[in-house]
Every structure is written in structure tokens, then in C-alpha cells.
Amino acid sequence: MIDKALWIREYKSARWILWLMPIAHFLALGLQRMNRWVFAPEAELFRDLARLPQWLHGPYDDGSLEMGARLLLTLAALALALIQLGGERRNGTQELLFSLPYSRRRLFAAKWLVGVTGIAGATAFGTGIDMIVVAASPIAPYFDLGYHAAQFVYSTLAVSAAYSLALFLGSITGSVASQAALSLLMWLLPGGILFLLHAFLAMHGVADQHFEHYWYMEGFLFFITYMVLPFDEFHPLRYGVLAILLLAGTAFGAAAYERNRTENNGKLMLFPVWERTLQVGFVTCFALLCALIGSLLLRIGTPLVSYYIGGIAGLLIGWRLIVRLTRMRLKI
């Protein structure tokens, strides 16, 4: 059970971002729905009503407004995770927090629950306003409670998953800068790795037909696609992936937070195993990226020769760069 004092403490430390969440969601969803169907000139309303698609969710534009609301709410949630973990390391309050008579697992649980509660509350508030607007607008005959419920569940799950992953990254990184960089990078992984691997194999003559499901897989592996997903693509598999990410981010984040190595605060990574993982992953991806760029820019021999020239250059530069970064102690 979470102590009330911890709830109050976590709320006060990030109350401005918690209040910003419902405001951002309303500005992106409820207000835009009003602009479209309430505040628009009468002639424009009649024109848009006459052009409404006849399929079930056509009047909702297949969730285009909800996509923007999810993106804004996710950015706010990532900022919250930065404040809760990276920010505490930066301003020195983490040591004070660890001296309190609470286990680290309990401290992490308080942070996570405050964040997820803020996300769910903001989504519920924004969805409720949107429902009222639709019910009171000219598209009231198309009102669909199931649509709003599905959008609420999906948005809450997606944003909570992103927030949990950001907390996990904050538990293994030693600064605000490294947590922020990896939190933004996760939007491209592992889909970006699959893209580089596909380019590598294609460059070596492996026919594209061996990757007939590549683009289908890519849609599931780029995290950004989950935030801009149209309503008609709400597939059970996507719910499952998001649920797994949420549970994994929470579990691994709590485990890492319990073993927090405060003596490594300021470093890129707190744990040697994650530092080595980052080094290997960074050098591999950087080399593959430089190899792809080399094959496009250079005309030395065959395309494969240019590819390997770029790859070797990327390998050397990437290793030098990541070693330098992991040895630094960042002040931000």
C-alpha cells in the first residue's frame, strides 16, 4: 500500500506537469472537435455534414484528433518521467529520498502510480469533454459510446506503456540528458534495427521476397506507429504488445531502481551490463547506418565496396564516440 505522504510528495514535485496533461489533451481533442463542429460558420457546417462519410466512424475522422491528443499526452508523460527520476538525480533530492523509511520498490511504485493515475485522469477528462461536444453538436446522430470507450482504453494503455518505458530508462541512466535521449530513441527501436538489418541483407544479395512480411512487421515495431494509429487498426495484437511493454517497463524499472548505484550518477548508464549493451548496440547500429549512407553517397568500386567503406568508418567513429560518452559525467 502506498503511503499518503509519498503520494503528496510525488504530486508536489511534478504537479505542474500533472495539471498540464488534461489541458494538453483538451486542447488537442475537445477544443478541436468544437472548432470543427460547434464554432465553425453555419455554411461550413452544412457543407461538412453533407460530405460526411457514411461508414460507421466517418464523422470521427477515424480518430485523427485522438492521434494528436495521444502524442501530446505522451510528450507530457515523458517529461514527467524525466522530472521524477533524472531530475531528482540532477538536483540532489534522490539521496534525501533514499534516506526516508521506505523501500526503494515502494518509492518507485509511488512514482509510477502517480504518473499512471495522471495519464488515466487526463484521458478520462479529455474523452468526457469530447463525448459532451459530440452529443451536443450536429454529428450527435453519429454518437458512438463504444468508439469513445475504445479510444480511452487504447490511449491510456499506449501512453502508460511509453511512460513506463521512460521510467525504466530513467532507472538505468545517470542523468537527465541520457534518459531523455534514450526515451526519444525508443520511438525508433526496434523498427530502426530491422530496417538496417534488411538493408544489410539486401546489399548482400538476399532477395526482397524473403522479407515479404517486412513492412507488416515494421508497422508493429516502430513505437511511433502506436501513437498515430487509426481507429480501424486497433488490433488485439497491438493491445497485447502495449500491455507487455507496460508490464516489462514497470517490472524492470522497479528492479533497477532497487539496485540504483548512486555513485554512478551523472554517467550515461548506471550499470556495467547496460553500459556494455549500449556500447555494442550503438556501435553496431552506427556502423550499419554509415554503411548504408556510404553505399548511397560513394561510388568507389561496387556498391558493396562503398557499403563496407562506410561501415568501417562508422565502426571506428561510433566506438570512439560511445566510449567517450560513457566515460563522461554529465551535469544535466
PDB file of C-alpha atoms in Angstrom, residues 21-181:
ATOM      1  CA  MET A  21      -1.751  16.737 -19.069  1.00  0.00           C
ATOM      2  CA  PRO A  22      -5.556  17.247 -19.098  1.00  0.00           C
ATOM      3  CA  ILE A  23      -5.125  20.734 -20.537  1.00  0.00           C
ATOM      4  CA  ALA A  24      -2.977  19.421 -23.401  1.00  0.00           C
ATOM      5  CA  HIS A  25      -5.429  16.592 -24.077  1.00  0.00           C
ATOM      6  CA  PHE A  26      -8.373  19.007 -24.165  1.00  0.00           C
ATOM      7  CA  LEU A  27      -6.568  21.423 -26.496  1.00  0.00           C
ATOM      8  CA  ALA A  28      -5.770  18.627 -28.931  1.00  0.00           C
ATOM      9  CA  LEU A  29      -9.112  16.791 -28.816  1.00  0.00           C
ATOM     10  CA  GLY A  30     -12.095  18.543 -27.226  1.00  0.00           C
ATOM     11  CA  LEU A  31     -11.254  22.034 -28.443  1.00  0.00           C
ATOM     12  CA  GLN A  32     -10.503  20.851 -31.964  1.00  0.00           C
ATOM     13  CA  ARG A  33     -13.795  18.948 -32.056  1.00  0.00           C
ATOM     14  CA  MET A  34     -15.526  22.186 -31.048  1.00  0.00           C
ATOM     15  CA  ASN A  35     -13.698  24.098 -33.766  1.00  0.00           C
ATOM     16  CA  ARG A  36     -14.843  21.546 -36.329  1.00  0.00           C
ATOM     17  CA  TRP A  37     -18.481  21.033 -35.319  1.00  0.00           C
ATOM     18  CA  VAL A  38     -19.508  23.875 -32.979  1.00  0.00           C
ATOM     19  CA  PHE A  39     -17.580  27.070 -33.694  1.00  0.00           C
ATOM     20  CA  ALA A  40     -17.395  26.719 -37.480  1.00  0.00           C
ATOM     21  CA  PRO A  41     -19.610  29.041 -39.606  1.00  0.00           C
ATOM     22  CA  GLU A  42     -23.060  27.654 -40.359  1.00  0.00           C
ATOM     23  CA  ALA A  43     -22.399  27.385 -44.085  1.00  0.00           C
ATOM     24  CA  GLU A  44     -19.249  25.380 -43.415  1.00  0.00           C
ATOM     25  CA  LEU A  45     -21.111  23.095 -41.010  1.00  0.00           C
ATOM     26  CA  PHE A  46     -23.798  22.323 -43.581  1.00  0.00           C
ATOM     27  CA  ARG A  47     -21.151  21.664 -46.206  1.00  0.00           C
ATOM     28  CA  ASP A  48     -19.187  19.284 -43.939  1.00  0.00           C
ATOM     29  CA  LEU A  49     -22.355  17.473 -42.851  1.00  0.00           C
ATOM     30  CA  ALA A  50     -23.293  16.911 -46.473  1.00  0.00           C
ATOM     31  CA  ARG A  51     -19.857  15.480 -47.164  1.00  0.00           C
ATOM     32  CA  LEU A  52     -19.702  13.203 -44.133  1.00  0.00           C
ATOM     33  CA  PRO A  53     -18.503   9.695 -44.955  1.00  0.00           C
ATOM     34  CA  GLN A  54     -21.234   7.140 -44.493  1.00  0.00           C
ATOM     35  CA  TRP A  55     -19.160   4.462 -42.790  1.00  0.00           C
ATOM     36  CA  LEU A  56     -19.663   3.922 -39.067  1.00  0.00           C
ATOM     37  CA  HIS A  57     -16.851   6.094 -37.695  1.00  0.00           C
ATOM     38  CA  GLY A  58     -16.539   8.532 -40.571  1.00  0.00           C
ATOM     39  CA  PRO A  59     -17.766  11.563 -38.572  1.00  0.00           C
ATOM     40  CA  TYR A  60     -14.888  10.948 -36.125  1.00  0.00           C
ATOM     41  CA  ASP A  61     -12.331  11.134 -38.980  1.00  0.00           C
ATOM     42  CA  ASP A  62     -11.152   7.674 -37.926  1.00  0.00           C
ATOM     43  CA  GLY A  63      -9.512   9.052 -34.787  1.00  0.00           C
ATOM     44  CA  SER A  64      -7.269  11.730 -36.307  1.00  0.00           C
ATOM     45  CA  LEU A  65      -7.871  14.134 -33.421  1.00  0.00           C
ATOM     46  CA  GLU A  66      -7.223  11.399 -30.878  1.00  0.00           C
ATOM     47  CA  MET A  67      -3.843  10.752 -32.514  1.00  0.00           C
ATOM     48  CA  GLY A  68      -2.726  14.311 -31.803  1.00  0.00           C
ATOM     49  CA  ALA A  69      -4.023  14.089 -28.238  1.00  0.00           C
ATOM     50  CA  ARG A  70      -2.074  10.854 -27.668  1.00  0.00           C
ATOM     51  CA  LEU A  71       1.128  12.409 -28.972  1.00  0.00           C
ATOM     52  CA  LEU A  72       0.824  15.485 -26.772  1.00  0.00           C
ATOM     53  CA  LEU A  73      -0.060  13.404 -23.719  1.00  0.00           C
ATOM     54  CA  THR A  74       2.893  11.088 -24.391  1.00  0.00           C
ATOM     55  CA  LEU A  75       5.318  14.012 -24.553  1.00  0.00           C
ATOM     56  CA  ALA A  76       3.935  15.261 -21.236  1.00  0.00           C
ATOM     57  CA  ALA A  77       4.301  11.776 -19.726  1.00  0.00           C
ATOM     58  CA  LEU A  78       7.926  11.560 -20.888  1.00  0.00           C
ATOM     59  CA  ALA A  79       8.594  14.954 -19.304  1.00  0.00           C
ATOM     60  CA  LEU A  80       7.036  13.661 -16.079  1.00  0.00           C
ATOM     61  CA  ALA A  81       9.355  10.632 -16.088  1.00  0.00           C
ATOM     62  CA  LEU A  82      12.342  12.950 -16.572  1.00  0.00           C
ATOM     63  CA  ILE A  83      11.281  15.039 -13.586  1.00  0.00           C
ATOM     64  CA  GLN A  84      10.640  12.027 -11.363  1.00  0.00           C
ATOM     65  CA  LEU A  85      13.969  10.252 -11.951  1.00  0.00           C
ATOM     66  CA  GLY A  86      16.540  12.215 -13.942  1.00  0.00           C
ATOM     67  CA  GLY A  87      15.525  15.491 -12.336  1.00  0.00           C
ATOM     68  CA  GLU A  88      15.905  14.075  -8.833  1.00  0.00           C
ATOM     69  CA  ARG A  89      19.431  12.941  -9.590  1.00  0.00           C
ATOM     70  CA  ARG A  90      20.269  16.350 -11.026  1.00  0.00           C
ATOM     71  CA  ASN A  91      19.027  18.432  -8.082  1.00  0.00           C
ATOM     72  CA  GLY A  92      20.337  16.041  -5.415  1.00  0.00           C
ATOM     73  CA  THR A  93      16.989  15.109  -3.852  1.00  0.00           C
ATOM     74  CA  GLN A  94      17.429  11.419  -4.658  1.00  0.00           C
ATOM     75  CA  GLU A  95      19.828  10.884  -1.757  1.00  0.00           C
ATOM     76  CA  LEU A  96      17.326  12.508   0.606  1.00  0.00           C
ATOM     77  CA  LEU A  97      14.542  10.337  -0.786  1.00  0.00           C
ATOM     78  CA  PHE A  98      16.568   7.153  -0.242  1.00  0.00           C
ATOM     79  CA  SER A  99      17.129   8.132   3.404  1.00  0.00           C
ATOM     80  CA  LEU A 100      13.386   8.069   4.108  1.00  0.00           C
ATOM     81  CA  PRO A 101      11.944   4.997   5.901  1.00  0.00           C
ATOM     82  CA  TYR A 102      10.570   3.470   2.689  1.00  0.00           C
ATOM     83  CA  SER A 103      11.876   0.698   0.470  1.00  0.00           C
ATOM     84  CA  ARG A 104      13.028   1.704  -2.983  1.00  0.00           C
ATOM     85  CA  ARG A 105      10.385  -0.523  -4.523  1.00  0.00           C
ATOM     86  CA  ARG A 106       7.751   1.434  -2.633  1.00  0.00           C
ATOM     87  CA  LEU A 107       9.242   4.725  -3.772  1.00  0.00           C
ATOM     88  CA  PHE A 108       9.182   3.562  -7.389  1.00  0.00           C
ATOM     89  CA  ALA A 109       5.604   2.320  -7.025  1.00  0.00           C
ATOM     90  CA  ALA A 110       4.528   5.748  -5.761  1.00  0.00           C
ATOM     91  CA  LYS A 111       6.099   7.470  -8.743  1.00  0.00           C
ATOM     92  CA  TRP A 112       4.574   5.016 -11.213  1.00  0.00           C
ATOM     93  CA  LEU A 113       1.101   5.150  -9.696  1.00  0.00           C
ATOM     94  CA  VAL A 114       1.073   8.954  -9.624  1.00  0.00           C
ATOM     95  CA  GLY A 115       2.116   9.024 -13.277  1.00  0.00           C
ATOM     96  CA  VAL A 116      -0.370   6.407 -14.496  1.00  0.00           C
ATOM     97  CA  THR A 117      -3.159   7.992 -12.460  1.00  0.00           C
ATOM     98  CA  GLY A 118      -2.348  11.344 -14.077  1.00  0.00           C
ATOM     99  CA  ILE A 119      -2.401   9.781 -17.544  1.00  0.00           C
ATOM    100  CA  ALA A 120      -5.691   7.952 -16.963  1.00  0.00           C
ATOM    101  CA  GLY A 121      -7.249  11.050 -15.385  1.00  0.00           C
ATOM    102  CA  ALA A 122      -6.203  13.284 -18.273  1.00  0.00           C
ATOM    103  CA  THR A 123      -7.518  10.813 -20.851  1.00  0.00           C
ATOM    104  CA  ALA A 124     -10.791  10.359 -18.963  1.00  0.00           C
ATOM    105  CA  PHE A 125     -11.262  14.124 -18.674  1.00  0.00           C
ATOM    106  CA  GLY A 126     -10.485  14.728 -22.340  1.00  0.00           C
ATOM    107  CA  THR A 127     -12.655  11.843 -23.523  1.00  0.00           C
ATOM    108  CA  GLY A 128     -15.542  13.018 -21.349  1.00  0.00           C
ATOM    109  CA  ILE A 129     -15.366  16.526 -22.794  1.00  0.00           C
ATOM    110  CA  ASP A 130     -15.195  15.082 -26.294  1.00  0.00           C
ATOM    111  CA  MET A 131     -18.293  12.962 -25.680  1.00  0.00           C
ATOM    112  CA  ILE A 132     -20.229  16.004 -24.475  1.00  0.00           C
ATOM    113  CA  VAL A 133     -19.135  18.017 -27.513  1.00  0.00           C
ATOM    114  CA  VAL A 134     -20.145  15.285 -29.954  1.00  0.00           C
ATOM    115  CA  ALA A 135     -23.507  14.726 -28.227  1.00  0.00           C
ATOM    116  CA  ALA A 136     -24.282  18.459 -28.387  1.00  0.00           C
ATOM    117  CA  SER A 137     -23.048  19.011 -31.953  1.00  0.00           C
ATOM    118  CA  PRO A 138     -24.627  18.441 -35.375  1.00  0.00           C
ATOM    119  CA  ILE A 139     -22.994  14.986 -35.522  1.00  0.00           C
ATOM    120  CA  ALA A 140     -24.944  13.827 -32.454  1.00  0.00           C
ATOM    121  CA  PRO A 141     -26.825  11.195 -34.528  1.00  0.00           C
ATOM    122  CA  TYR A 142     -23.457   9.504 -35.111  1.00  0.00           C
ATOM    123  CA  PHE A 143     -22.500   9.421 -31.400  1.00  0.00           C
ATOM    124  CA  ASP A 144     -20.875   6.070 -30.577  1.00  0.00           C
ATOM    125  CA  LEU A 145     -20.156   5.229 -26.938  1.00  0.00           C
ATOM    126  CA  GLY A 146     -18.125   2.177 -27.954  1.00  0.00           C
ATOM    127  CA  TYR A 147     -15.834   4.338 -30.056  1.00  0.00           C
ATOM    128  CA  HIS A 148     -15.109   6.709 -27.175  1.00  0.00           C
ATOM    129  CA  ALA A 149     -14.560   3.820 -24.750  1.00  0.00           C
ATOM    130  CA  ALA A 150     -12.117   2.132 -27.139  1.00  0.00           C
ATOM    131  CA  GLN A 151     -10.203   5.370 -27.664  1.00  0.00           C
ATOM    132  CA  PHE A 152      -9.975   5.911 -23.892  1.00  0.00           C
ATOM    133  CA  VAL A 153      -8.667   2.399 -23.214  1.00  0.00           C
ATOM    134  CA  TYR A 154      -6.204   2.412 -26.098  1.00  0.00           C
ATOM    135  CA  SER A 155      -4.851   5.910 -25.388  1.00  0.00           C
ATOM    136  CA  THR A 156      -4.429   5.205 -21.673  1.00  0.00           C
ATOM    137  CA  LEU A 157      -2.644   1.931 -22.388  1.00  0.00           C
ATOM    138  CA  ALA A 158      -0.370   3.388 -25.085  1.00  0.00           C
ATOM    139  CA  VAL A 159       0.689   6.461 -23.109  1.00  0.00           C
ATOM    140  CA  SER A 160       1.141   4.430 -19.899  1.00  0.00           C
ATOM    141  CA  ALA A 161       3.382   1.997 -21.793  1.00  0.00           C
ATOM    142  CA  ALA A 162       5.544   4.857 -23.084  1.00  0.00           C
ATOM    143  CA  TYR A 163       5.689   6.350 -19.587  1.00  0.00           C
ATOM    144  CA  SER A 164       6.671   3.018 -18.001  1.00  0.00           C
ATOM    145  CA  LEU A 165       9.462   2.530 -20.533  1.00  0.00           C
ATOM    146  CA  ALA A 166      10.703   6.066 -19.837  1.00  0.00           C
ATOM    147  CA  LEU A 167      10.757   5.292 -16.099  1.00  0.00           C
ATOM    148  CA  PHE A 168      12.732   2.113 -16.786  1.00  0.00           C
ATOM    149  CA  LEU A 169      15.246   4.078 -18.850  1.00  0.00           C
ATOM    150  CA  GLY A 170      15.455   6.606 -16.030  1.00  0.00           C
ATOM    151  CA  SER A 171      16.270   3.758 -13.636  1.00  0.00           C
ATOM    152  CA  ILE A 172      19.324   2.638 -15.619  1.00  0.00           C
ATOM    153  CA  THR A 173      20.624   6.029 -16.824  1.00  0.00           C
ATOM    154  CA  GLY A 174      22.553   8.500 -14.706  1.00  0.00           C
ATOM    155  CA  SER A 175      21.402  11.881 -15.992  1.00  0.00           C
ATOM    156  CA  VAL A 176      18.501  13.822 -17.428  1.00  0.00           C
ATOM    157  CA  ALA A 177      20.253  14.072 -20.795  1.00  0.00           C
ATOM    158  CA  SER A 178      20.836  10.321 -21.186  1.00  0.00           C
ATOM    159  CA  GLN A 179      17.309   9.474 -20.023  1.00  0.00           C
ATOM    160  CA  ALA A 180      15.824  12.000 -22.451  1.00  0.00           C
ATOM    161  CA  ALA A 181      17.965  10.799 -25.363  1.00  0.00           C
TER     162      ALA A 181
END
